[in-house]
Short mmCIF file of C-alpha atoms and ligand atoms in Angstrom, two decimals:
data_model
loop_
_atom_site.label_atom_id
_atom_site.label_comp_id
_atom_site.label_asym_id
_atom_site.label_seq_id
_atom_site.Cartn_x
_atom_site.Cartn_y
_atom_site.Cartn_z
CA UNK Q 1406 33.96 40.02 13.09
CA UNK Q 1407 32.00 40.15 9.74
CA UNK Q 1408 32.60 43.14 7.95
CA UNK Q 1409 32.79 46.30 8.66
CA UNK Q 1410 35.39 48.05 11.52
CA UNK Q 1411 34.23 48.68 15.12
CA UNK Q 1412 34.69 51.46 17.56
CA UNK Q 1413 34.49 53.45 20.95
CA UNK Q 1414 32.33 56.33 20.70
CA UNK Q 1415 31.11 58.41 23.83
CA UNK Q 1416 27.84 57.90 24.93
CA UNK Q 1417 25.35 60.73 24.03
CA UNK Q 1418 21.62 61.29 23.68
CA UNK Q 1419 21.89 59.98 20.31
CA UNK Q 1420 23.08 56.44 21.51
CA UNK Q 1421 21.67 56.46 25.03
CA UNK Q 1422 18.60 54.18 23.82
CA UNK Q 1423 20.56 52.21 22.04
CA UNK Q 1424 23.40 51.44 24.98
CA UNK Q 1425 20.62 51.11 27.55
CA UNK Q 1426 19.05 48.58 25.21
CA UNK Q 1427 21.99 45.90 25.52
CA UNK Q 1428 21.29 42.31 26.68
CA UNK Q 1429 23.37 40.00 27.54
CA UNK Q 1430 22.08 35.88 27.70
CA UNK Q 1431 20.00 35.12 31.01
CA UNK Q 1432 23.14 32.82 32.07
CA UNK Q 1433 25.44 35.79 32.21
CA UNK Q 1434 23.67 38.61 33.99
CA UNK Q 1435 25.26 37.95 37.30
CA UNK Q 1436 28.56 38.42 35.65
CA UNK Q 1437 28.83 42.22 34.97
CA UNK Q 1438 25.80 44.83 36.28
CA UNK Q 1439 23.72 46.15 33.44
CA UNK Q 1440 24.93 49.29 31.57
CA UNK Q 1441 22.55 51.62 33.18
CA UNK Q 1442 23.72 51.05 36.28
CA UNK Q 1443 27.35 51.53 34.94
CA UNK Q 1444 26.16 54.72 33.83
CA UNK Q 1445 24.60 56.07 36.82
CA UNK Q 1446 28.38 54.97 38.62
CA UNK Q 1447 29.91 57.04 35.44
CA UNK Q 1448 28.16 60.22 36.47
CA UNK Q 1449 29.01 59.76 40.29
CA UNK Q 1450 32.24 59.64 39.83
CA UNK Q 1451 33.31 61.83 36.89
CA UNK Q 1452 36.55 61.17 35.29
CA UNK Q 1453 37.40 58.27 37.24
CA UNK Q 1454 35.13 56.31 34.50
CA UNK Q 1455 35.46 56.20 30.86
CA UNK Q 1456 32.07 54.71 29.68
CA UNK Q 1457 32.05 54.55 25.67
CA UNK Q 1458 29.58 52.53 23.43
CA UNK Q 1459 31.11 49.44 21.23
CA UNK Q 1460 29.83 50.43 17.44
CA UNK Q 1461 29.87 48.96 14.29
CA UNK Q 1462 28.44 50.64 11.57
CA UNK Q 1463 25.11 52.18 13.19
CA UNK Q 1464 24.80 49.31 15.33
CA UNK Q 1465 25.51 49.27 19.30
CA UNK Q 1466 26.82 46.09 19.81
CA UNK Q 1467 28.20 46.87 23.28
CA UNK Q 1468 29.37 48.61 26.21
CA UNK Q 1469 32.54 48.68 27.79
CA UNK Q 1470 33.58 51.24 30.96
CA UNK Q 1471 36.98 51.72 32.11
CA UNK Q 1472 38.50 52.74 35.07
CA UNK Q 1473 41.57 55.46 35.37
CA UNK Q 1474 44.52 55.87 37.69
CA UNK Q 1475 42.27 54.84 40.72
CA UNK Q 1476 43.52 54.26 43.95
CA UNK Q 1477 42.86 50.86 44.66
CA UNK Q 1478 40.85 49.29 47.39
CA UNK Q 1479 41.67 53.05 48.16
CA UNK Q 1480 44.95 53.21 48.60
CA UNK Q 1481 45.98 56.45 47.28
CA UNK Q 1482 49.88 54.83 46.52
CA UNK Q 1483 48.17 52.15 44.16
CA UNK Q 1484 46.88 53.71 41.57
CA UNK Q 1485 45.54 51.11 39.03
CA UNK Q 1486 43.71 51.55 35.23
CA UNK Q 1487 41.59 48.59 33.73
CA UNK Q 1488 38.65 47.15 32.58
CA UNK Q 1489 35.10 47.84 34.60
CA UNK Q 1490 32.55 46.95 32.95
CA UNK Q 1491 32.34 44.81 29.65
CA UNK Q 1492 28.90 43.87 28.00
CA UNK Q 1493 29.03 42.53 24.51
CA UNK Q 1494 25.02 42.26 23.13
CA UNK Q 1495 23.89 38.26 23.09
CA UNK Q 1496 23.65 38.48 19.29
CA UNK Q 1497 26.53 39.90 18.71
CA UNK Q 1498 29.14 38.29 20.81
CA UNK Q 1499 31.68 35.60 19.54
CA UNK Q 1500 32.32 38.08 16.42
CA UNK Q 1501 35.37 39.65 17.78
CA UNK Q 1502 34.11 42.74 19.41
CA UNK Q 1503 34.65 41.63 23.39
CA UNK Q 1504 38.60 41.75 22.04
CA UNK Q 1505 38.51 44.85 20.22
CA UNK Q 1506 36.81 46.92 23.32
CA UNK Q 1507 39.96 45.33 25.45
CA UNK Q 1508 42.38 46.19 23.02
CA UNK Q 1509 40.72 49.91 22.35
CA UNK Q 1510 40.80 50.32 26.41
CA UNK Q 1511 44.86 48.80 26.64
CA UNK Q 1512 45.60 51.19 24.41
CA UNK Q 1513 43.70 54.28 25.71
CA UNK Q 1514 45.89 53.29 29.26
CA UNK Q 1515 48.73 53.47 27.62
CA UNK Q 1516 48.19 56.73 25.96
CA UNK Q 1517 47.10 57.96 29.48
CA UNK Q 1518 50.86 56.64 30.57
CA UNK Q 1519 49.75 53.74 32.32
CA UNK Q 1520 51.52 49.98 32.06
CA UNK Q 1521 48.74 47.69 33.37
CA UNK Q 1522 45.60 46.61 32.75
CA UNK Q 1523 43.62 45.14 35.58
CA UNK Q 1524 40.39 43.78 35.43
CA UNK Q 1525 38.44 41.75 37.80
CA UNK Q 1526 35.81 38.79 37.00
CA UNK Q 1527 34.04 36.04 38.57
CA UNK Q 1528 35.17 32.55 38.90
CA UNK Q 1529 32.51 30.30 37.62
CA UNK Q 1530 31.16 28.36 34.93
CA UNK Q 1531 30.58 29.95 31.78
CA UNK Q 1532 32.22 33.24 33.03
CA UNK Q 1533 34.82 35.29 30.90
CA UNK Q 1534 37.82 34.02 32.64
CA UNK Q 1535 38.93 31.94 29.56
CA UNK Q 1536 38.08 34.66 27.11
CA UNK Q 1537 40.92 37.01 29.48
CA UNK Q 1538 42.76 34.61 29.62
CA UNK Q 1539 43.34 33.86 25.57
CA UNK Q 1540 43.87 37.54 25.30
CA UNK Q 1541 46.94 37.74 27.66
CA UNK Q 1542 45.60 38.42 31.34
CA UNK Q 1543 47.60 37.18 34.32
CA UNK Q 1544 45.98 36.27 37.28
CA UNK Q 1545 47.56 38.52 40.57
CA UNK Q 1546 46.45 36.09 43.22
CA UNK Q 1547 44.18 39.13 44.28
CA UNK Q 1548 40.60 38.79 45.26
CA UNK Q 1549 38.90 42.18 45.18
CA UNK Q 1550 35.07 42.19 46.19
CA UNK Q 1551 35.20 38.49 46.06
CA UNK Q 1552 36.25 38.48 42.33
CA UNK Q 1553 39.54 37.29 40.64
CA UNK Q 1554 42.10 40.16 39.74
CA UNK Q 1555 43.68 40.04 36.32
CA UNK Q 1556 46.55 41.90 34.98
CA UNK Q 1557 47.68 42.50 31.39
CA UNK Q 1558 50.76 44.09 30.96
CA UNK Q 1559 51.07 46.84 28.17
CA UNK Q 1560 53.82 47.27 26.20
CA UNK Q 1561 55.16 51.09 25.88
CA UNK Q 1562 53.48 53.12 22.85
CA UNK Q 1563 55.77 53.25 19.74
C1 LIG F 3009 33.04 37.76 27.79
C2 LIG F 3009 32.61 38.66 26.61
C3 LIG F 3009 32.96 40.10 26.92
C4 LIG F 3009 33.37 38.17 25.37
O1 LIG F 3009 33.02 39.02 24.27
P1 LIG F 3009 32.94 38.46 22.77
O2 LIG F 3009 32.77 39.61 21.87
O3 LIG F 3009 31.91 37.39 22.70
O4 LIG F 3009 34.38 37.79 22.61
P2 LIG F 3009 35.27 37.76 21.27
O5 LIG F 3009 34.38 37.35 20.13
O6 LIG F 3009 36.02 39.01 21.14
O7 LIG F 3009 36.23 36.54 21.62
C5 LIG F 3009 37.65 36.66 21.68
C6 LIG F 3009 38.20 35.27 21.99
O8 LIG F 3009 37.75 34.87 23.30
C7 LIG F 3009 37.04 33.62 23.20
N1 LIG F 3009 35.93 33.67 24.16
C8 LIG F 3009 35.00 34.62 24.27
N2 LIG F 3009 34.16 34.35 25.29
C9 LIG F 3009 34.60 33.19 25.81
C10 LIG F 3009 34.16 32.38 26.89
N3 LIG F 3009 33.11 32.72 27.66
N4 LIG F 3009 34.85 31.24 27.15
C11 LIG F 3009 35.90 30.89 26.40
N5 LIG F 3009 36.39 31.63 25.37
C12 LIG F 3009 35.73 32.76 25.09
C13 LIG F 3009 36.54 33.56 21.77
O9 LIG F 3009 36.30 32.24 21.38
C14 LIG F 3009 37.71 34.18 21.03
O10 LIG F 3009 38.73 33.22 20.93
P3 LIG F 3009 39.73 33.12 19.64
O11 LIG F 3009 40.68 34.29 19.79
O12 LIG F 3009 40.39 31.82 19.81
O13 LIG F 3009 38.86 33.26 18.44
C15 LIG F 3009 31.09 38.52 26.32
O14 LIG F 3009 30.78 37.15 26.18
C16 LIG F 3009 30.18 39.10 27.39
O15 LIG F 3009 29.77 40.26 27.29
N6 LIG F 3009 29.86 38.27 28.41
C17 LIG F 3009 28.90 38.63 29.45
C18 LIG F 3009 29.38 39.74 30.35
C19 LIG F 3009 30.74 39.48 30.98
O16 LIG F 3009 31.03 38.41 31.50
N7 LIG F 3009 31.58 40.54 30.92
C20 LIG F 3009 32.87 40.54 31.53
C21 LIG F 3009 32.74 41.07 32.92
S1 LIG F 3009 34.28 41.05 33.79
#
């Protein structure tokens, strides 16, 4: 990261443009849907999702959605929290923000009492499984929708 300190803010009709405007490089479109369509799921299913823009200064440099205390693959006994949606802007990535918006998420889990953080990715060249991988995540063995489950495991607010 170069200067200045980055973080979540909701996203409003001030930032909409800004969010909508995000790009990622051609090679890694098919990793993550684009943020308007993460928005459209965001208002269909209320507080399940926890959209919020990645900032830095006045600058949108990405997008990162969250999922809470969903039952998973429906299961209303397995309630899971994690990572939906991550999209760091071409020009701005490798500068430390993809790690922040993780660590910003972790910690809004654990505020919200949970102990995991699952995310899921796909396998495949060029893909973020390293980058989860250097910041902690497990993988579960899972497949869910053909993608690789991840788990981080958060350590109890002080
Ligand atoms: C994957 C992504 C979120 C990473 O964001 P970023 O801001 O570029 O990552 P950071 O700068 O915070 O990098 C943190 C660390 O991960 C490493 N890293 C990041 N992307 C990596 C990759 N694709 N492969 C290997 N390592 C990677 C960085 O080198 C850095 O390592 P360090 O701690 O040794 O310095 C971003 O590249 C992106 O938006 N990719 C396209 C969409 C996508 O795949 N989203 C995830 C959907 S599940």
């Amino acid at each position: 990261m170069t200067s200045s300190t980055p973080r979540l803010t909701p996203v409003t009709s001030d930032n909409f443009d800004a969010v909508c405007a995000i790009r990622l490089h051609p090679h890694q479109e098919h990793f993550v849907s684009p943020v308007l369509k993460s928005l459209a799921e965001a208002y269909v299913h209320g507080p399940l999702a926890w959209p919020r823009a990645i900032v830095d200064g006045d600058e949108v440099v990405g997008f990162v959605m969250a999922f809470l205390d969903h039952p998973w693959n429906g299961d209303p006994a397995d309630r899971r929290s994690g990572l939906w949606r991550l999209n760091i802007s071409a020009d701005h990535q490798g500068k430390g923000y993809g790690r922040f918006a993780v660590r910003a998420v972790a910690e809004e889990v654990r505020r919200s009492g949970g102990s995991h953080l699952y995310v899921t990715w796909h396998a495949g060249e060029r893909g973020p499984e390293p980058f989860y991988l250097g910041l902690g995540f497990r993988t579960t063995g899972e497949l869910s929708g053909g993608q690789r489950v991840g788990v981080l495991d958060l350590a109890p607010s002080k």
